[in-house]
Coordinates of C-alpha atoms in Angstrom, one line a residue:
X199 CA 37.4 3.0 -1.3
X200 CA 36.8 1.8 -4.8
X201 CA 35.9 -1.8 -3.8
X202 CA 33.1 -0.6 -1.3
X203 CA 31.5 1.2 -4.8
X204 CA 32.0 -1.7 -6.7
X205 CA 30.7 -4.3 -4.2
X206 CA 27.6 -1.4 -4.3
X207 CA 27.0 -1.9 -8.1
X208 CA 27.2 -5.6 -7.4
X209 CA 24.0 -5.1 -5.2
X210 CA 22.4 -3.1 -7.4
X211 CA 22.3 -5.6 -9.7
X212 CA 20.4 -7.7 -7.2
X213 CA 16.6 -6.8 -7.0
X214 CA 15.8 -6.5 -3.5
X215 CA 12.6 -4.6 -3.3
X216 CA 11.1 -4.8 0.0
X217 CA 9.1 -7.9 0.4
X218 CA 11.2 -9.6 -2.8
X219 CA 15.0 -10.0 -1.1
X220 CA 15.6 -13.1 -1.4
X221 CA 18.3 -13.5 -4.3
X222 CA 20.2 -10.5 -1.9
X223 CA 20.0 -12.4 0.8
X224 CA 21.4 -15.5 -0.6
X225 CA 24.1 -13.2 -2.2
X226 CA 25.5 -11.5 1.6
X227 CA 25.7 -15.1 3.3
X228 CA 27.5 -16.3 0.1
X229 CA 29.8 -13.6 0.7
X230 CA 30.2 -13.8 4.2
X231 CA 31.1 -17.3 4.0
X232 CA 34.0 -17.3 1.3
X233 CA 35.1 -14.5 4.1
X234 CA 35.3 -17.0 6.7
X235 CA 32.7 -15.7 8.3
X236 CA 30.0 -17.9 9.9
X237 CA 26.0 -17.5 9.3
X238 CA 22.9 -17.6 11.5
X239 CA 19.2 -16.6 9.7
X240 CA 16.3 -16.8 11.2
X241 CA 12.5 -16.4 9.2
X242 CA 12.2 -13.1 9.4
X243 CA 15.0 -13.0 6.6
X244 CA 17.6 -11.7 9.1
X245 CA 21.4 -12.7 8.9
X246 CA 23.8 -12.7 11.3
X247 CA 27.5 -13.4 10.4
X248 CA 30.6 -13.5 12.7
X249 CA 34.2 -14.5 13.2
X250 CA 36.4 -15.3 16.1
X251 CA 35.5 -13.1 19.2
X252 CA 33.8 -9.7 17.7
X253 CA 34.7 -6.1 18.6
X254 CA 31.6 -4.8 18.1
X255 CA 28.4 -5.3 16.2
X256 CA 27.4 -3.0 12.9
X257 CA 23.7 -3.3 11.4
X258 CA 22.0 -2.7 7.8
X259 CA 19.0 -3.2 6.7
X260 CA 19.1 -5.1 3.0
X261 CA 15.9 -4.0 1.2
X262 CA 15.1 -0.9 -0.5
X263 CA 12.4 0.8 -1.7
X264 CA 11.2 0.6 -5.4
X265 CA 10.2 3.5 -6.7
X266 CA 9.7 4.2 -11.2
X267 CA 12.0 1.6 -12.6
X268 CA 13.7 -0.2 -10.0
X269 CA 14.5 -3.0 -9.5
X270 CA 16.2 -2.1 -13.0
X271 CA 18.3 0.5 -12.1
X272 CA 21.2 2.3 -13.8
X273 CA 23.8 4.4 -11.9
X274 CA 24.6 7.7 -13.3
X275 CA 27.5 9.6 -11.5
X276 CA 27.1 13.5 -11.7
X277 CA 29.2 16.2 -9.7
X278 CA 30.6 13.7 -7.3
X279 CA 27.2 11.7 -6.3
X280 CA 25.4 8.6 -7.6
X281 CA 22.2 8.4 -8.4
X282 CA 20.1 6.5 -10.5
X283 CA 17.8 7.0 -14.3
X284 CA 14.2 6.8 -13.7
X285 CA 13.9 4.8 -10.7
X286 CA 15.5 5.2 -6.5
X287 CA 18.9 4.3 -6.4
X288 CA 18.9 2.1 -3.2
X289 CA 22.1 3.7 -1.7
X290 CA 19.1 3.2 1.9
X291 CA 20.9 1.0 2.9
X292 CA 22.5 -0.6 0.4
X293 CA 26.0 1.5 1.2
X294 CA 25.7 0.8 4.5
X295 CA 25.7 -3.1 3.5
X296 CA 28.6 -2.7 0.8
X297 CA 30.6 -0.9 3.3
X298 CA 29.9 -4.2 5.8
X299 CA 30.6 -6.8 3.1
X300 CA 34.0 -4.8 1.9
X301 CA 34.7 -4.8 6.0
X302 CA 34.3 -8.5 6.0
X303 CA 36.9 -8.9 3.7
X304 CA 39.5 -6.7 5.7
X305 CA 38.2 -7.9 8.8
X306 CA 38.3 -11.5 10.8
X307 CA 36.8 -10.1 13.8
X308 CA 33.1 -8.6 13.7
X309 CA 30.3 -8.7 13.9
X310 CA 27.3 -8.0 11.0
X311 CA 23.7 -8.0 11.4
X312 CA 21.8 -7.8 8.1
X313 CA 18.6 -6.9 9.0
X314 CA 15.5 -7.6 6.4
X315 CA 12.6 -5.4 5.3
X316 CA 13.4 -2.8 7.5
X317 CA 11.8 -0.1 4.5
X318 CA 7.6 -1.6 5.1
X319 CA 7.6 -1.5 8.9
X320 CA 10.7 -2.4 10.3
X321 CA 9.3 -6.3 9.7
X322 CA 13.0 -7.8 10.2
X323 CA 14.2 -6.0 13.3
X324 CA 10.5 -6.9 15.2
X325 CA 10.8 -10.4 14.2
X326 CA 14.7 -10.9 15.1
X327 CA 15.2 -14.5 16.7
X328 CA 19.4 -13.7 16.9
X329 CA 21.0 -12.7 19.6
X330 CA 23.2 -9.5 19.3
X331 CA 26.7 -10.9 21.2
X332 CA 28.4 -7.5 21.2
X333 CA 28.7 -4.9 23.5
X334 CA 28.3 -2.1 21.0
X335 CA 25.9 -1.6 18.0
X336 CA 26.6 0.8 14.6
X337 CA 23.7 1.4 12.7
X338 CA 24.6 2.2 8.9
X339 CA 21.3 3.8 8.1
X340 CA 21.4 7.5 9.1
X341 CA 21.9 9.8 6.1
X342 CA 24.1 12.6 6.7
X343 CA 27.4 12.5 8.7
X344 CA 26.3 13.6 12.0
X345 CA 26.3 10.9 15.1
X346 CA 22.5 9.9 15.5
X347 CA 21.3 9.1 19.1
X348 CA 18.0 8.9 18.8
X349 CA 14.7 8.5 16.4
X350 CA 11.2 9.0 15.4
X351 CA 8.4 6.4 15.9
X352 CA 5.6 5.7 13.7
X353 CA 2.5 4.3 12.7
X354 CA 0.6 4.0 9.1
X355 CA -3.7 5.0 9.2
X356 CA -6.0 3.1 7.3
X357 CA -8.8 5.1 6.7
X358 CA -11.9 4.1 4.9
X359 CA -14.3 6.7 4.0
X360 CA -18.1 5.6 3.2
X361 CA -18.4 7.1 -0.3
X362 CA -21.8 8.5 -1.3
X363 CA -23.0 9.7 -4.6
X364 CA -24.8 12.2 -7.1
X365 CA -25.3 13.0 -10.2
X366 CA -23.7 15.9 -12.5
X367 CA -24.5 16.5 -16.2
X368 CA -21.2 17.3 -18.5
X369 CA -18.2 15.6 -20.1
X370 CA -15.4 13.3 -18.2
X371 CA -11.5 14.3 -18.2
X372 CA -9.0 12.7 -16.4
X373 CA -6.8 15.6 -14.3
X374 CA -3.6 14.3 -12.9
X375 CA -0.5 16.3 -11.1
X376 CA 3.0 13.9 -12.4
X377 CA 6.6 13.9 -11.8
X378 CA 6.9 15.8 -8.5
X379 CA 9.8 15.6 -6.4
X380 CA 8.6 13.2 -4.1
X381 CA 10.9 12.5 -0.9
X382 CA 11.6 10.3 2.4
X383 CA 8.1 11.0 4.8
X384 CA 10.2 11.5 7.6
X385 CA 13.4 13.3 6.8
X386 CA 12.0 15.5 3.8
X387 CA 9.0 16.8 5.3
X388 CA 10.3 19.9 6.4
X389 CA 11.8 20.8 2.8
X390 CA 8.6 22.3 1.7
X391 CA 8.2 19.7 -1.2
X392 CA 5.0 19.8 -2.7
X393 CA 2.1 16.2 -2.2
X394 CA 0.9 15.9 -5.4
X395 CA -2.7 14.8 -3.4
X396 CA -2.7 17.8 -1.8
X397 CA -1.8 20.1 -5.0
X398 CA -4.4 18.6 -6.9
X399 CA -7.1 18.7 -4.6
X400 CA -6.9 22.5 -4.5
X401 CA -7.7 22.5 -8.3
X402 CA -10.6 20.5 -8.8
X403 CA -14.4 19.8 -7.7
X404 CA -17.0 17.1 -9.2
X405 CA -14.7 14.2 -8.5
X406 CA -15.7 10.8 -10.1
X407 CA -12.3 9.0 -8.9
X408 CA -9.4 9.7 -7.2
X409 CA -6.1 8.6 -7.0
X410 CA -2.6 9.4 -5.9
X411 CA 1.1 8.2 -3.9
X412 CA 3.2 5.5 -4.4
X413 CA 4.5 4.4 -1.1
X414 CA 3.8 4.8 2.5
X415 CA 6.7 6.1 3.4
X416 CA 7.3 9.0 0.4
X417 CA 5.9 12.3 -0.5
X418 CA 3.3 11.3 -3.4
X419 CA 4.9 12.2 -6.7
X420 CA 1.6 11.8 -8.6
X421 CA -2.2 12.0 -8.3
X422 CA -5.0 11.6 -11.0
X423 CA -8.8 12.4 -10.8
X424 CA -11.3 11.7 -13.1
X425 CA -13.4 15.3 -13.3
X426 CA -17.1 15.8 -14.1
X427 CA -16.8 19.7 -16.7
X428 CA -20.7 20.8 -16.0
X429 CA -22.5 21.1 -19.3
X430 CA -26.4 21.0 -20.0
X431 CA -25.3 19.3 -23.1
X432 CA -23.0 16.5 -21.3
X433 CA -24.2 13.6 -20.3
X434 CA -25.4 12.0 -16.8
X435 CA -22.4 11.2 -14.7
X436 CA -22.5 10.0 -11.4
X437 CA -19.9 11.9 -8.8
X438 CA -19.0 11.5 -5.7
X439 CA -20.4 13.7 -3.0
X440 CA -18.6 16.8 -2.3
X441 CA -18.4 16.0 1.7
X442 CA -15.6 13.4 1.0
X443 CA -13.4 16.0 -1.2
X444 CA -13.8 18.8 1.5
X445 CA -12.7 15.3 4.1
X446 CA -9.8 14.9 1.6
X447 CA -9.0 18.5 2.1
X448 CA -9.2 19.0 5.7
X449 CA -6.4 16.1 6.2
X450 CA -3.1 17.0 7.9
X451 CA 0.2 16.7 5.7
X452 CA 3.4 18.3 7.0
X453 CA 5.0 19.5 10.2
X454 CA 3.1 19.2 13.5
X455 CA 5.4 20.4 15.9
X456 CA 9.3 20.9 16.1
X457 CA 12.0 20.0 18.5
X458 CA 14.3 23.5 19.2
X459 CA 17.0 21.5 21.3
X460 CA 17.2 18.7 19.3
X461 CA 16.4 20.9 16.0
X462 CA 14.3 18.2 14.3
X463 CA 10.9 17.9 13.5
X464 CA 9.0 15.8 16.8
X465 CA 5.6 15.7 14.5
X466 CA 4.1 15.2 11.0
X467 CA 1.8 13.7 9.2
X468 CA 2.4 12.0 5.6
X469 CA -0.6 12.0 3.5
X470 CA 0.5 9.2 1.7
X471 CA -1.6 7.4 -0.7
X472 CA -5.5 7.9 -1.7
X473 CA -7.5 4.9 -3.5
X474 CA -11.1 6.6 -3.7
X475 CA -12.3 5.2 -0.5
X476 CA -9.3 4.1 0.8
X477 CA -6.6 6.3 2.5
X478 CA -3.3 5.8 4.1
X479 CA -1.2 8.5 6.2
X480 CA 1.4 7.6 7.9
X481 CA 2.4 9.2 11.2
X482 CA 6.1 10.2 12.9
X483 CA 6.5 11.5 16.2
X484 CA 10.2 11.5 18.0
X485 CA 8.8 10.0 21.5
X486 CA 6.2 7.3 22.3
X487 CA 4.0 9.8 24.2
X488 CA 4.2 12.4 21.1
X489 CA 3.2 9.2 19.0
X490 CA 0.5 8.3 21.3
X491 CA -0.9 12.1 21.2
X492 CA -0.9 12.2 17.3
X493 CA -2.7 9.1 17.1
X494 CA -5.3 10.8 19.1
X495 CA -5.4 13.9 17.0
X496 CA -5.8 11.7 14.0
X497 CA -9.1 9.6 15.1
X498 CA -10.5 13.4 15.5
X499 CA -9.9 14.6 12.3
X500 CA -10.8 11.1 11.1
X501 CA -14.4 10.9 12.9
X502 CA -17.1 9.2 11.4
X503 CA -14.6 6.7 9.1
X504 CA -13.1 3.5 9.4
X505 CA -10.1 4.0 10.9
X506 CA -7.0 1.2 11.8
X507 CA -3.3 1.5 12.5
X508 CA -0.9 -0.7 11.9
X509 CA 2.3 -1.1 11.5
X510 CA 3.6 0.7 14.9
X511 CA 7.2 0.8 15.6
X512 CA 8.9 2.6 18.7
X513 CA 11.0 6.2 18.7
X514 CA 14.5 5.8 20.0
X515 CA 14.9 7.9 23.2
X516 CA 17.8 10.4 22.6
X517 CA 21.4 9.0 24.5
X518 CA 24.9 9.7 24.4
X519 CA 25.9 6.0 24.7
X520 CA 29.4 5.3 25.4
X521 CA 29.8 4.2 21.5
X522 CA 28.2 7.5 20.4
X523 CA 31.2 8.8 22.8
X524 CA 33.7 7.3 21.5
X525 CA 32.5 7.8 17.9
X526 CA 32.4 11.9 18.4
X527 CA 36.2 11.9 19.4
X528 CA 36.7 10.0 16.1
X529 CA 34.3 12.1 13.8
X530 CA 34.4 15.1 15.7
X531 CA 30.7 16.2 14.6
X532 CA 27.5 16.8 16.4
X533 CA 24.5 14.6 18.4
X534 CA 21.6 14.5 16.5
X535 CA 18.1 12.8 16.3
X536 CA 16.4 11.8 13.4
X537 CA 13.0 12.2 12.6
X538 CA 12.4 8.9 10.6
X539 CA 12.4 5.6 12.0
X540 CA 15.9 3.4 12.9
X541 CA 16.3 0.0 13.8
X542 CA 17.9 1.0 17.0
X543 CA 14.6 1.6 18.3
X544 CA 14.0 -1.9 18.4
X545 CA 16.6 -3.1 18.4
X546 CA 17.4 -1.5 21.9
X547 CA 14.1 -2.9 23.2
X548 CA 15.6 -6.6 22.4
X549 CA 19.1 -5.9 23.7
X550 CA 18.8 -2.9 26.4
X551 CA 22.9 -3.3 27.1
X552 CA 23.9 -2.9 24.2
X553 CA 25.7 0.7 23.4
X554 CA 24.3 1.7 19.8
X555 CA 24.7 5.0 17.7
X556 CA 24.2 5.7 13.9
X557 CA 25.9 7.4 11.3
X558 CA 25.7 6.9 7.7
X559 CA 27.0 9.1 4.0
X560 CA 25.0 11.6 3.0
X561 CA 21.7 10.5 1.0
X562 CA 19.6 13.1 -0.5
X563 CA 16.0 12.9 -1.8
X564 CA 15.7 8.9 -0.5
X565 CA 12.6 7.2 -1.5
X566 CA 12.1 9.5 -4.3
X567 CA 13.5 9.5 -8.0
X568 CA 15.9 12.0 -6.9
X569 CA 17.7 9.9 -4.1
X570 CA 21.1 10.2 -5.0
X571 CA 24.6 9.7 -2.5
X572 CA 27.6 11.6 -2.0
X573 CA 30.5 9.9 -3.2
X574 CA 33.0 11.7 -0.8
X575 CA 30.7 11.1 2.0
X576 CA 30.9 7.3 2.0
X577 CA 34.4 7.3 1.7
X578 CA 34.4 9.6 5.0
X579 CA 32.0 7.3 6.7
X580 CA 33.8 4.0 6.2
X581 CA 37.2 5.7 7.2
X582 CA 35.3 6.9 10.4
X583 CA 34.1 2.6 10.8
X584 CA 37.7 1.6 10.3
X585 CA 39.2 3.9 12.6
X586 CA 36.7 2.4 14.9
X587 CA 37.5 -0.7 14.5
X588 CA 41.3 0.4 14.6
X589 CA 40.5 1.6 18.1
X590 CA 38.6 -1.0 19.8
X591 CA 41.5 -3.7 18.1
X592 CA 44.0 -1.1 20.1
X593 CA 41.8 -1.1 23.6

């Protein structure tokens, strides 16, 4: 499995932040081509490559998100894993493309949706003008080595709270909370890893600013205030009104609700990213109704704001398909649903006879500074894809 890791450092090399892919995109249809392979796109920044009459389709999504120093990052391998110094290592999804680049090379008979800017609202997979072909669809994005049959919807909040303001007599500090975990908003919000909004919230009061998260979709890592410290002999600074820190307080972040037959989390609430005014959560729930409800519950605790939601993409509705049947004789592990969002959900809206499942290596931490990927697992993973392929080639 060597090449599939060096094909990976090859795209690492590549920025392809989400929203800035284009030189990555450029590099997969250059690749698919000296494979023989032919190339659709479409505007969305989707690719679709394919040779002779396909067995089956597999799917990746090419953008990553950028979190500390990335797009400059440098792989460190430690106790069999990769990760990355300072920055997300982009093994979401960028193994699931190097393992469908290295199968293009082995291959003359698939074929390969690359899917684009999947990572800020599944923009690629809504905006798909190519037509899937095959009669089966693997996903490369799930991120542990189970057979995934189903997925979370979701939906980002825009919140705007009117600000109003006082006066406070003392000295100015900023306060800040740094260097947290951080963590994917859907998969790692069970794990007990601390927001660094909500930590620092619980510490101070007299707020002239606040600020915290990085991305929509990850566990903030870092939040700064800037503090009124009450002294007669201070001078006159203007706060915000304590109303708005007790609103900032009262938000939901964490697990909602839990699924015991699937054992997954069916609700949560990110609390993702504060501007002073401005406020962003995003939402998960693993049906459209659940979504639906949690919307609801939102625009209560949200009363008397601005509120807007955007971004909304469907949950996957858990089933066995008759790929995710075939794929359990061949891994022989378990059904599972994920609580973050998968291009299957769309994708399935666009092409409803089409069989799709999704597996993928095991990714730790993703979205954070700690995302790192199993070595071993990969190499498990892309055997379990070639013994697929081995057996619809046989059938």
């Amino acid at each position: 499995m060597k090449e599939i890791f060096d094909i990976f450092y090859e795209i690492v090399k590549i920025p392809h932040c989400s929203g800035n892919t284009e030189k990555l995109k450029e590099f997969i249809i250059n690749w698919a081509e000296s494979c023989g392979y032919s190339c659709e796109t479409d505007k969305a920044g989707n690719i679709r490559a394919y040779k002779n009459q396909p067995l089956f389709a597999l799917q990746s999504h090419y953008d990553m998100v950028c979190v500390g120093e990335a797009p400059n990052i440098e792989i460190i391998e430690q106790d069999g894993w990769l990760k990355a110094k300072n920055s997300t290592l982009g093994a979401d999804n960028g193994i699931g493309v190097a393992i469908m680049l290295y199968l293009m090379k082995r291959y003359d008979n698939l074929e390969l949706l690359f899917t684009n800017d999947e990572e800020i609202g599944l923009i690629g997979a809504f905006n798909l003008d190519l037509e899937i072909k095959s009669g089966f669809l693997l996903n490369l994005d799930s991120e542990d080595e189970n057979i995934y049959i189903g997925c979370a919807g979701g939906v980002d909040v825009k919140v705007k709270y009117p600000l109003n303001y006082e006066k406070c007599r003392g000295y100015c500090a900023r306060v800040s909370i740094n260097a947290l975990p951080g963590g994917h908003s859907g998969v790692d919000i069970d794990k007990d890893i601390p927001n660094a909004i909500v930590e620092l919230l619980k510490k101070i009061k007299n707020i002239c600013s606040f600020k915290g998260g990085e991305r929509r979709n990850s566990i903030p890592a870092n939040a700064q205030a800037k503090v009124c410290f009450v002294s007669e002999k201070g001078d006159e600074i203007k706060i915000i009104s304590n109303d708005y820190l007790e609103f900032l307080k009262k938000l939901p972040h964490g697990v909602l609700e839990y699924d015991f037959e699937f054992q997954v989390v069916s609700k949560s609430v990110n609390l993702a990213i504060v501007d002073d005014e401005n406020i962003i959560l995003s939402l998960r729930a693993n049906s459209n109704e659940k979504l639906h409800e949690l919307k609801e519950y939102i625009k209560q605790k949200c009363y008397g704001t601005e509120i807007e939601f955007e971004g909304e993409y469907p949950a996957w509705k858990p089933e066995i398909s008759e790929l995710a049947k075939i794929l359990k004789e061949i891994m022989n592990t378990e059904y599972k649903v994920i609580h973050a969002g998968l291009e299957c959900a769309v994708l399935k809206n666009k092409f409803p006879n089409v069989s799709m499942a999704s597996i993928g290596p095991l990714i730790e931490n993703p979205h954070s500074l700690n995302e790192r990927v199993n070595i071993e697992s990969v190499k498990k993973i892309a055997d379990a894809v070639i013994r697929l392929i081995e057996r619809m080639k046989n059938e």
